[in-house]
XYZ file of C-alpha atoms in Angstrom:
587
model
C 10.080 -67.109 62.110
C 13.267 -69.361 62.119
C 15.423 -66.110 62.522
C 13.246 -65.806 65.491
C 13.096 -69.200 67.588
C 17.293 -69.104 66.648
C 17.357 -65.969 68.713
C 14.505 -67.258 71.303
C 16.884 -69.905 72.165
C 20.454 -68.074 72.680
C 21.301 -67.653 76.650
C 22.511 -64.389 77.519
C 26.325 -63.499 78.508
C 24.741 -63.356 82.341
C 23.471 -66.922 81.900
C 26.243 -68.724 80.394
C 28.668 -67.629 83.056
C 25.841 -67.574 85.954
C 25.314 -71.592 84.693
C 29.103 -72.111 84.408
C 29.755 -71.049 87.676
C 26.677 -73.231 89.001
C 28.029 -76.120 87.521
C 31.436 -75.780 89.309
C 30.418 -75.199 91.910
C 27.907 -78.050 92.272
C 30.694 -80.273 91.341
C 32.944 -78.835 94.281
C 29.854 -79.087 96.767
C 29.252 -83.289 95.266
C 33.204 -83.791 96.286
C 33.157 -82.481 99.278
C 30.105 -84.520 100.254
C 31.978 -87.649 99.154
C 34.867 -86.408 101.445
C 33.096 -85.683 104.472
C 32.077 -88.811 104.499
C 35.017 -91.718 103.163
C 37.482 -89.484 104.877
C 35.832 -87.971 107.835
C 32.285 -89.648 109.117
C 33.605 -93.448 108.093
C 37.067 -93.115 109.472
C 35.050 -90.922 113.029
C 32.797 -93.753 113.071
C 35.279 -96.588 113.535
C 37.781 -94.285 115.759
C 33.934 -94.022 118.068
C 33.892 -97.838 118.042
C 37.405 -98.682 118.928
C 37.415 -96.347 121.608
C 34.185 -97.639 123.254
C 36.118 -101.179 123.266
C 39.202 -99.379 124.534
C 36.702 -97.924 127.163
C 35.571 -102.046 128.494
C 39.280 -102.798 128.441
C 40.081 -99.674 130.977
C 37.136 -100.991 132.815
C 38.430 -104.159 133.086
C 42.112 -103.381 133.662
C 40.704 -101.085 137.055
C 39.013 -104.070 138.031
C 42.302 -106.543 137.283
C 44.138 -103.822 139.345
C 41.794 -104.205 142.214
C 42.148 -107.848 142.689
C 45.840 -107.667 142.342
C 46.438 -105.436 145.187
C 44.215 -108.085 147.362
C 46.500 -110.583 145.587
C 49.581 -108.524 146.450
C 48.353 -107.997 150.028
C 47.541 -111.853 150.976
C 51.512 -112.235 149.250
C 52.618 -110.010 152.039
C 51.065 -112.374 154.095
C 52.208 -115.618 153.270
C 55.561 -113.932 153.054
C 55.403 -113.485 156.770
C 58.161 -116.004 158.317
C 55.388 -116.758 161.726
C 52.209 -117.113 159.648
C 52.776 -120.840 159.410
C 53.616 -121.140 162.605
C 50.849 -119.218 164.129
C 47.946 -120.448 162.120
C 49.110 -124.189 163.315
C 49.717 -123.106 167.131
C 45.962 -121.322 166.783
C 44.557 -124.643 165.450
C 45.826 -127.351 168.174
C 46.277 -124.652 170.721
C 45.620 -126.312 174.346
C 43.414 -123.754 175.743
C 41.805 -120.701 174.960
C 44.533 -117.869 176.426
C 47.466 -119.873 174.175
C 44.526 -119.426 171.587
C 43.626 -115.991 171.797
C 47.704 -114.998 172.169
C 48.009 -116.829 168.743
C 45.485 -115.314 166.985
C 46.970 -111.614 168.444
C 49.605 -112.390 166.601
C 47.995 -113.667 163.535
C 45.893 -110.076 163.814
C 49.414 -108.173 164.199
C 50.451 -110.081 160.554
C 47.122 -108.664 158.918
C 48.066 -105.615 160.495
C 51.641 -105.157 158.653
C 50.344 -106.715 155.364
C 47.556 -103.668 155.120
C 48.920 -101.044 156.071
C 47.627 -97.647 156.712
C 45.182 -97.393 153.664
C 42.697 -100.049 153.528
C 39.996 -100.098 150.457
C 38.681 -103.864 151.941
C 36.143 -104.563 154.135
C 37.341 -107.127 156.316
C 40.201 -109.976 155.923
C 39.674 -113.947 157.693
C 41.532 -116.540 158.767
C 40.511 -120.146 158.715
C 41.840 -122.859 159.809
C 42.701 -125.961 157.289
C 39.021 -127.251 158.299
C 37.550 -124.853 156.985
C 36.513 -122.875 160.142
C 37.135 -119.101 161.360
C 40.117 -118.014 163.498
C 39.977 -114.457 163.516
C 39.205 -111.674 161.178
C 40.721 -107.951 161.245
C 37.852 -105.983 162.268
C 35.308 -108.360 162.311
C 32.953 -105.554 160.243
C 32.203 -107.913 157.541
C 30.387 -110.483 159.419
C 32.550 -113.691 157.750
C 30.821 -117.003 157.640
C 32.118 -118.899 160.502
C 32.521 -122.202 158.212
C 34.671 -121.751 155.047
C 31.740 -124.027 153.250
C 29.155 -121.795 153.762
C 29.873 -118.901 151.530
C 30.919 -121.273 148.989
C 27.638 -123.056 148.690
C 25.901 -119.450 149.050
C 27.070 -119.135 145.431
C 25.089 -120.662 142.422
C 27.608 -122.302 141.286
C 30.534 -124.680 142.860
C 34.195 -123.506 142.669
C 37.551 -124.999 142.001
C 41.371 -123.561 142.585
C 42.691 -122.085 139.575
C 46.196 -121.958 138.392
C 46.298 -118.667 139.640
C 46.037 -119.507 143.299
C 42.650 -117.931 144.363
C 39.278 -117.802 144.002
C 36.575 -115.174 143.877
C 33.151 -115.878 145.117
C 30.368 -113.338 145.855
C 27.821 -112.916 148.793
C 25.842 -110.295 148.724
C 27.286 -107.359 148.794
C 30.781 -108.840 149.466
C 32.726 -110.478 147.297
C 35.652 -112.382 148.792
C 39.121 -113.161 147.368
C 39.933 -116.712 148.771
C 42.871 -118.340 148.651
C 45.080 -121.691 150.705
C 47.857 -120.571 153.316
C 50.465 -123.475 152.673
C 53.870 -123.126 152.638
C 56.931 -124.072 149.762
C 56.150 -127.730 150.203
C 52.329 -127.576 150.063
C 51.482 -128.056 153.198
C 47.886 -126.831 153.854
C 47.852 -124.453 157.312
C 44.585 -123.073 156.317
C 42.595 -120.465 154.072
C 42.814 -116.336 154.331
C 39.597 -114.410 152.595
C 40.025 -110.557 152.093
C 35.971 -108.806 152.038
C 36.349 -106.673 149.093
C 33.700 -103.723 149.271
C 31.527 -104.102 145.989
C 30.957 -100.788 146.028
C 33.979 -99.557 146.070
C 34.706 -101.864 142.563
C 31.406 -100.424 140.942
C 32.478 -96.793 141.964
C 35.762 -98.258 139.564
C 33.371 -98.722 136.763
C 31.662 -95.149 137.206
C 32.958 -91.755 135.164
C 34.872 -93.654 132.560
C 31.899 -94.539 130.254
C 28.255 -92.749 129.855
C 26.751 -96.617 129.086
C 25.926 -99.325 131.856
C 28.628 -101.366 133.060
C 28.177 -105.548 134.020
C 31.217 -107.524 135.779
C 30.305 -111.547 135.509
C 31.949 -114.174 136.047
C 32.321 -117.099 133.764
C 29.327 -118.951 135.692
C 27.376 -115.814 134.800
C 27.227 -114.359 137.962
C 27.104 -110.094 138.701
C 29.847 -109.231 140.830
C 28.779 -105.635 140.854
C 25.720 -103.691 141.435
C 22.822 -105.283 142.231
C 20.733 -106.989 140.156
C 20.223 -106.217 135.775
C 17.613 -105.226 134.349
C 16.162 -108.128 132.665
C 16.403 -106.253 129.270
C 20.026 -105.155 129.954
C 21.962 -108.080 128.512
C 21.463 -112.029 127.958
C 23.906 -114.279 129.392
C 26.008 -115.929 127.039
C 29.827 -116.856 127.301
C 31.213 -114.570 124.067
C 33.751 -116.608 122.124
C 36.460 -113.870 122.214
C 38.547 -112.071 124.664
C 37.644 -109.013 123.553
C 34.706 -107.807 120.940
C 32.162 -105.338 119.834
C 28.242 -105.968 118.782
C 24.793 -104.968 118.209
C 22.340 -106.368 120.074
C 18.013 -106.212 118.924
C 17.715 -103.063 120.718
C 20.587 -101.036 118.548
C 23.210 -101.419 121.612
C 26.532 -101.035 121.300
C 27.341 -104.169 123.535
C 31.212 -104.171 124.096
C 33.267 -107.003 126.434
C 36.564 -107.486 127.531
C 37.663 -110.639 129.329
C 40.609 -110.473 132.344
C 42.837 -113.438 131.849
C 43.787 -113.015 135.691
C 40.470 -113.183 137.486
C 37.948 -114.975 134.310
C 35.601 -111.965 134.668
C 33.682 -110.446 131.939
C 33.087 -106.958 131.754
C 30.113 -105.835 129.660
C 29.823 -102.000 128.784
C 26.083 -101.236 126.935
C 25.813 -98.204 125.533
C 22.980 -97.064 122.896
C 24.291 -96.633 119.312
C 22.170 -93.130 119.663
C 24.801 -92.036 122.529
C 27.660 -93.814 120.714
C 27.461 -92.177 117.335
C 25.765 -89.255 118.327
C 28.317 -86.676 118.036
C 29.554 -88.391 114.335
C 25.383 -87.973 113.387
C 25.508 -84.145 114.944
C 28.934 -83.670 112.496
C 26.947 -85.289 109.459
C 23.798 -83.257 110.098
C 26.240 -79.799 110.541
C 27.784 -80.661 106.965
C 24.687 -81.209 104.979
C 22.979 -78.118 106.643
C 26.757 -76.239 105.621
C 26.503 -77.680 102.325
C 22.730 -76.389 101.753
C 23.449 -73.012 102.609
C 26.896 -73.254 101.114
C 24.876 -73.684 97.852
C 22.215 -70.899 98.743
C 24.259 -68.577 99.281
C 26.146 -69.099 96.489
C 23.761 -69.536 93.923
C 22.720 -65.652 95.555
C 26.215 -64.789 95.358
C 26.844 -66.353 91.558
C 23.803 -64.883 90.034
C 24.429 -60.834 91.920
C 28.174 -61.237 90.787
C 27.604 -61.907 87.831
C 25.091 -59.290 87.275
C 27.537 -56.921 88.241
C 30.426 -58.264 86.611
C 28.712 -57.850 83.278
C 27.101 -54.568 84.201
C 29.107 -52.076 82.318
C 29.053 -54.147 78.904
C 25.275 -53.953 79.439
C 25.619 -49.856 79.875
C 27.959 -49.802 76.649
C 25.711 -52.010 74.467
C 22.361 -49.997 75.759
C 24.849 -46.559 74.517
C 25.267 -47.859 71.455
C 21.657 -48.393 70.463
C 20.675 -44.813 71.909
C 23.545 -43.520 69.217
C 21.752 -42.237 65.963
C 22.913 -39.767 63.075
C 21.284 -36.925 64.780
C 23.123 -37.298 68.034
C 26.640 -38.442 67.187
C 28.321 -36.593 70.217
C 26.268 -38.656 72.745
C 28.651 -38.473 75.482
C 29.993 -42.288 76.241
C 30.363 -43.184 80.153
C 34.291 -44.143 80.049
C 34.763 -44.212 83.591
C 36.046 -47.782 84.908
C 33.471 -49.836 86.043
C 35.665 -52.718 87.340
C 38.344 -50.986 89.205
C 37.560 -51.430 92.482
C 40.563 -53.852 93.448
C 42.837 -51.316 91.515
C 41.086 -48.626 94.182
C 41.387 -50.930 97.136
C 44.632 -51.667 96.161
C 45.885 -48.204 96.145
C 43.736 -47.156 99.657
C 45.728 -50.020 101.500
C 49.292 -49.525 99.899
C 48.159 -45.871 101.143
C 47.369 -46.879 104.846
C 50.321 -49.255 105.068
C 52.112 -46.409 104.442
C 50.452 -44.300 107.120
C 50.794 -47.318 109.397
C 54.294 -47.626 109.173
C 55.040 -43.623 110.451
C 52.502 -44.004 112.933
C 54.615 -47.118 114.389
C 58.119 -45.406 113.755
C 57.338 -42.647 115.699
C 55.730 -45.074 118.585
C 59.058 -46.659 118.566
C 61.132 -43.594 118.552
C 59.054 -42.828 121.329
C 59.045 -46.044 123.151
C 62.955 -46.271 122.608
C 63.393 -42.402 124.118
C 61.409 -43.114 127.305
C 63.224 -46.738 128.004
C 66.627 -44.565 127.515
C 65.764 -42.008 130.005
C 64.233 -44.808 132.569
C 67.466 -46.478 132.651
C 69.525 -43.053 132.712
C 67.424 -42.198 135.689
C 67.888 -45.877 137.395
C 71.725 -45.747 136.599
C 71.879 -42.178 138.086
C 70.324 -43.299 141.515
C 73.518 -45.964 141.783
C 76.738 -44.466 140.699
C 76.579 -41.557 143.356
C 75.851 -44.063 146.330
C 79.238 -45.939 144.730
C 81.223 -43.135 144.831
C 80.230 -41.532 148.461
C 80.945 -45.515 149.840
C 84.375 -45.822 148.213
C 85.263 -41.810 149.030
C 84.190 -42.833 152.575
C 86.380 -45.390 152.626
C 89.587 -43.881 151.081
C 88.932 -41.063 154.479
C 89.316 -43.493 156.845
C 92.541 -45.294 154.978
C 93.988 -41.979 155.168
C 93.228 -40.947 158.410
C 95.418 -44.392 159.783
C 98.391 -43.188 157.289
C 98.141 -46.116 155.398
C 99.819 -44.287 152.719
C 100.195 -47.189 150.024
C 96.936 -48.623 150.837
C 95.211 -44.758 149.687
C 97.437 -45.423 146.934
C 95.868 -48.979 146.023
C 92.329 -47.645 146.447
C 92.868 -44.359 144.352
C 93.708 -46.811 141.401
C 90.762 -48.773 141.992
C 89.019 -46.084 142.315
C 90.364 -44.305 139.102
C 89.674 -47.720 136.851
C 86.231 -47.843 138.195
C 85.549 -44.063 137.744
C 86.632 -44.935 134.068
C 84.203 -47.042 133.763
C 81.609 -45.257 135.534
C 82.208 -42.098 132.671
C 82.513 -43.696 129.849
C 79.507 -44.093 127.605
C 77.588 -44.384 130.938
C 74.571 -45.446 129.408
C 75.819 -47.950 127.007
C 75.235 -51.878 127.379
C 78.235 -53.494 128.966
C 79.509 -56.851 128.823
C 79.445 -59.194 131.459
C 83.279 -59.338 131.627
C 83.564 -55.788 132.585
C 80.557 -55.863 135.206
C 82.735 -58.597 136.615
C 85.773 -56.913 136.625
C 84.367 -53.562 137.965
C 82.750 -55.961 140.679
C 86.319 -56.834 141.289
C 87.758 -53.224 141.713
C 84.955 -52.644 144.074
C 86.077 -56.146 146.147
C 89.596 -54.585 146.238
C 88.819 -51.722 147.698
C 86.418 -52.787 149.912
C 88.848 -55.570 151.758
C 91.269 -52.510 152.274
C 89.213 -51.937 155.124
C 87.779 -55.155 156.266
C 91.432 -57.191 155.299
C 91.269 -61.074 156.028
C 87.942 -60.757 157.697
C 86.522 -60.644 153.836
C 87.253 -63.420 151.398
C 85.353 -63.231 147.844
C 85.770 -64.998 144.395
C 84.551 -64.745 140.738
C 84.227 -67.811 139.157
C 83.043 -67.033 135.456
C 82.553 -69.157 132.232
C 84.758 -67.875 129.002
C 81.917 -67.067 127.451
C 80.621 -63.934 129.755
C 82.229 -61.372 127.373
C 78.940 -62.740 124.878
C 76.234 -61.514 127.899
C 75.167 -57.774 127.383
C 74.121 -56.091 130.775
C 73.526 -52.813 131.803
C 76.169 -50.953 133.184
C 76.440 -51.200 137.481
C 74.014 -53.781 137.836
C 75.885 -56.661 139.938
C 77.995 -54.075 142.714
C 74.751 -53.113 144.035
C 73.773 -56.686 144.976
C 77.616 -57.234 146.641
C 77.087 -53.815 148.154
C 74.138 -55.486 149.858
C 76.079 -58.345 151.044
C 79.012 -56.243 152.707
C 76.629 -53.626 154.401
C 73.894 -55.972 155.763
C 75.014 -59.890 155.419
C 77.596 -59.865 158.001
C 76.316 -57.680 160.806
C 76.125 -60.168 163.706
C 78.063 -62.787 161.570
C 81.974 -63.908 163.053
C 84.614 -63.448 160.134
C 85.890 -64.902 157.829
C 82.963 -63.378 155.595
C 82.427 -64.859 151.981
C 81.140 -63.812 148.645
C 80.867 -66.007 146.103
C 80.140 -64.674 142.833
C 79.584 -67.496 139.828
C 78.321 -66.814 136.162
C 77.155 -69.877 134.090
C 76.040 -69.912 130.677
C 74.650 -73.266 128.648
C 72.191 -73.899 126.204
C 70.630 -70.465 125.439
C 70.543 -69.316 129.229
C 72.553 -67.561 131.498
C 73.060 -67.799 135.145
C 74.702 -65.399 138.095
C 74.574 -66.189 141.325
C 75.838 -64.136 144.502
C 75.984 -65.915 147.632
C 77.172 -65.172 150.913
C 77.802 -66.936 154.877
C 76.065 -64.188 156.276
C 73.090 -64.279 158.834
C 70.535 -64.256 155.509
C 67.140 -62.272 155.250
C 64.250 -62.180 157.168
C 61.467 -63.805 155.778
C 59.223 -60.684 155.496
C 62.490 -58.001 154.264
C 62.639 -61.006 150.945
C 58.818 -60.499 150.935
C 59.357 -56.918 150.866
C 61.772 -56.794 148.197
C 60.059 -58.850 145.957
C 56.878 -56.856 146.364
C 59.104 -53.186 145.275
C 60.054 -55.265 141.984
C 56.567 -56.051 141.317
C 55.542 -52.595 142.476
C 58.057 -51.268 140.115
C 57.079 -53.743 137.194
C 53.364 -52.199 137.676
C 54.298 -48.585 137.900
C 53.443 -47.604 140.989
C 55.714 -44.582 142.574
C 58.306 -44.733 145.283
C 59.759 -42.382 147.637
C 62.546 -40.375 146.784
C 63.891 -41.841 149.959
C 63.569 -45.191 149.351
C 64.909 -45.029 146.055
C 68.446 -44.219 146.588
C 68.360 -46.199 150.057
C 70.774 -48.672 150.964
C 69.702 -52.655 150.923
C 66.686 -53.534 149.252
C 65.673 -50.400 146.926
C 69.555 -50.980 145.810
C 68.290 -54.552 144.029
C 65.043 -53.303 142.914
C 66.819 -50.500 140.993
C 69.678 -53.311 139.289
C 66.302 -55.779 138.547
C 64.507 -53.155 137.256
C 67.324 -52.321 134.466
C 67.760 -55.675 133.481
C 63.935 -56.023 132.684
C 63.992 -53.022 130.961
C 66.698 -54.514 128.912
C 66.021 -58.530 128.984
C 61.628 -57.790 128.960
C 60.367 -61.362 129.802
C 63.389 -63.396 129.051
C 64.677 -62.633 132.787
C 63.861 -64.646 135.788
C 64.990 -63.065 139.264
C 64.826 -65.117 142.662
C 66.022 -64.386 145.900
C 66.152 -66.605 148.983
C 68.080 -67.953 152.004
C 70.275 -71.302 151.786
C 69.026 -73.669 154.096
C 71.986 -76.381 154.329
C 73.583 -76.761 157.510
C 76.664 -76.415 156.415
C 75.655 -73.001 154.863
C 74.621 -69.852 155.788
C 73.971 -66.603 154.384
C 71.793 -65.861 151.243
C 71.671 -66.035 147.534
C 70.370 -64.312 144.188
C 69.944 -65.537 141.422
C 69.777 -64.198 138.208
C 68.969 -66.408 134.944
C 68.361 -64.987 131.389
C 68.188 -66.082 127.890
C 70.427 -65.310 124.969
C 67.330 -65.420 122.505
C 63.854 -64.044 122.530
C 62.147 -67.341 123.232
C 62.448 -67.750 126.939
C 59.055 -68.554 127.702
């Protein structure tokens, strides 16, 4: 019996590790709880609450920013050399045309000081009793005694050190402040109308709670009137603070030093904390199923795992005297990372032909592009240059045949050897220069050109015959209507990663639609779509798309091609710029 109960109470293999596993794992799930919430939900919470105060204090500082452009504007005012002047002619003026001229004027000095925007509603003069002289449009309906919209407000005013007052009627609420000049002299009082609505629309979009703007007598200087539930008066203590009021309200305040106003944002703790609630109520529901699933995932596993000692055990009970060849299962029953492990080191393998041969591939058809490309150029050289040698020889210019027969030889040379081969920029350029000489054999002092290159060119690999086409351009169309001397400038820059060519010319420049056309080829090109025999071994524009389209195949997306006219006065002609990068990171 006590043989029995000992056995009773031994856990299986299964349940020891099924329980181990549970354990650990419940003691990963109890950390991360206590992590969500010191180091995510506590420090979420208080980022939430600082940024709703943040949020008063942008209110505020729109507000501040308001009343210092009204501040600003009545400075531009006083600042006015006649507004002293004026406002005393206006007061003792001797009849009503001297009267009217001066307050003209005084209208032409609000005039300057606002400028073409206005965000006001109206601006008034008084006079130093108190009573109206003019106002700019008149719109805002201005008390015609200075008195009256002072007593209009519950509560009496004094000057501040700041120089104005703010007092509210209505819908209007009006910056006042004394015109005097350096030695206090009074000359009278200006009021801007600021449009209320215009600060409340200040207030809107930056917070989802209900914004308040009081003053320190506890007036609303926005909106109309609050809800009687929406906050209770009192003057806070601080500048700036954050509470809770009975009805679970985030009730955050932020006073402006400049104008005394208080600006109350309420928002309800719900709204406020919402989204760190939403983040708390996703981890617990993670952290349930987390478990479920696990607990699912510990108990199948380990069923599994322990699957073939259960086979081997349940074989060795079925083995008897009678039946001692009873065939033992010795197949693996826990190989299947060894498996998977062989399958993938078997697809890699199949992988990595299937992308050699795509590069092989890839690599034979961007050879054969640029062989075609290159093909379409160097005949059109040679027929130009051949064309010109003729006509050298046919005037007997004997040595000058001579000249362009070396030229001619050196850039053959070039043309020949390793045709297909990336090039330097060095021997571009001084191909480009061969090309120059011969071609001022025929046009003489009418053509002036220079290469101005960096040290550093022999480091840029092009494609071979990609800048003569662009000269080529410049020579055969630039200068058609254009008096001599003709230019070509031809400048190669290279700094931090990049490099730069530009060819420029004095000649009449493109038309606005032929650059339109030439960029659309490139992109036509880029896309795949066909063009014309024709068009493809034409002179001018097909002649660039050809060199751009070698250098992409080459530089991919580190290249940047642009094309346009110079519009300096003291320059003509056009220029194109090339700019590519040394590394693979252009953009």
């Amino acid at each position: 019996m006590a043989k029995f109960i000992h056995r009773a109470t031994q856990f299986s293999l299964q349940t020891k590790v099924f329980l181990t596993f549970l354990a650990l794992l419940l003691f990963v799930l109890g950390c991360f709880i206590v992590y969500v919430n010191l180091v995510v939900i506590r420090p979420l919470t208080q980022k939430t609450e600082e940024d709703t105060l943040v949020t008063a204090t942008k209110v505020r500082e729109q507000v501040d920013l308001y009343v210092q452009q009204q501040n600003q504007m009545s400075q531009r005012i006083l600042s006015n050399k006649d507004i002293f002047a004026t406002m005393d002619k206006s007061s003792s003026a001797p009849s009503n045309y001297e009267r009217l001229k001066q307050i003209r004027k005084l209208k032409d000095i609000m005039f300057q000081a606002i400028g073409p925007s206005m965000n006001i509603k109206d601006m008034s003069i008084y006079d130093k009793q108190g009573v109206l002289l003019t106002s700019y449009l008149g719109s805002g309906h201005p008390p015609t005694i200075l008195s009256a919209l002072t007593e209009k407000s519950r509560s009496g005013r004094e000057w501040t050190g700041n120089g104005f007052i703010l007092l509210r009627d209505a819908d209007t609420i009006s910056f006042v402040r004394t015109v005097n000049d350096q030695n206090g002299k009074l000359y009278g009082y200006l009021s801007i109308q600021m449009d209320q609505a215009y600060i409340q629309n200040l207030t809107e979009g930056i917070t989802a709670g209900d914004v308040f703007i009081l003053n320190k007598q506890g007036e609303r200087m926005t909106g109309l009137e609050m809800r009687k539930d929406s906050l209770e008066w009192k003057e806070p203590l601080s500048v700036e603070g954050l509470a809770v009021d009975e009805q679970n309200n985030y009730v955050t305040h932020s006073t402006s030093h400049q104008t005394g106003w208080i600006t109350f944002i309420i928002t309800p703790k719900d709204s406020v904390l919402g989204s760190i609630r939403s983040v708390q109520s996703m981890s617990i529901l993670l952290i349930t199923a987390l478990m479920l699933i696990s607990f699912v995932y510990i108990f199948f596993s380990t069923r599994n795992l322990l699957l073939p000692i259960r086979k081997l055990r349940s074989q060795i009970w079925r083995i008897n005297y009678n039946n001692m060849k009873l065939k033992v299962d010795d197949r693996p029953k826990n190989n299947d990372l060894l498996l998977l492990n062989e399958a993938f080191q078997d697809l890699m393998e199949r992988l990595q032909q299937s992308i050699d041969r795509e590069k092989k591939a890839l690599h034979e058809e961007v050879t054969a592009r640029n062989s075609a490309l290159q093909a379409q150029i160097a005949p059109h050289f040679l027929h130009n240059v051949l064309y010109l040698i003729s006509i050298a020889a046919q005037e007997g210019r004997t040595q000058v045949v001579s000249d362009m027969c070396k030229h001619l030889s050196d850039s053959l040379r070039y043309i020949v050897s390793s045709p297909y081969a990336h090039v330097t920029m060095t021997d571009e350029l001084e191909h480009t220069r061969h090309y120059l000489s011969l071609v001022q054999q025929k046009y003489e002092e009418d053509l002036e050109w220079n290469i101005d290159a960096d040290e550093l060119t022999s480091e840029i690999r092009l494609p071979r015959l990609v800048i003569q086409p662009f000269v080529e351009n410049c020579i055969e169309h630039a200068f058609f209507n254009i008096t001599p001397p003709w230019r070509i400038q031809i400048t190669v820059k290279q700094y931090n990663g990049l490099w730069a060519l530009e060819i420029k010319d004095n000649g009449e420049g493109f038309q606005p639609n032929k650059i339109e056309e030439i960029l659309s080829n490139i992109q036509q090109s880029d896309s795949g779509m066909n063009q014309t025999p024709d068009r493809q071994t034409a002179l001018g524009n097909m002649g660039i798309v050809n060199s751009v389209n070698r250098l992409k195949l080459m530089y991919s997306n580190r290249l940047l091609f642009n094309i346009y006219n110079n519009h300096s006065d003291n320059e003509k002609g056009a220029t194109v710029q090339i700019i590519g990068s040394m590394t693979r990171d252009f953009y």
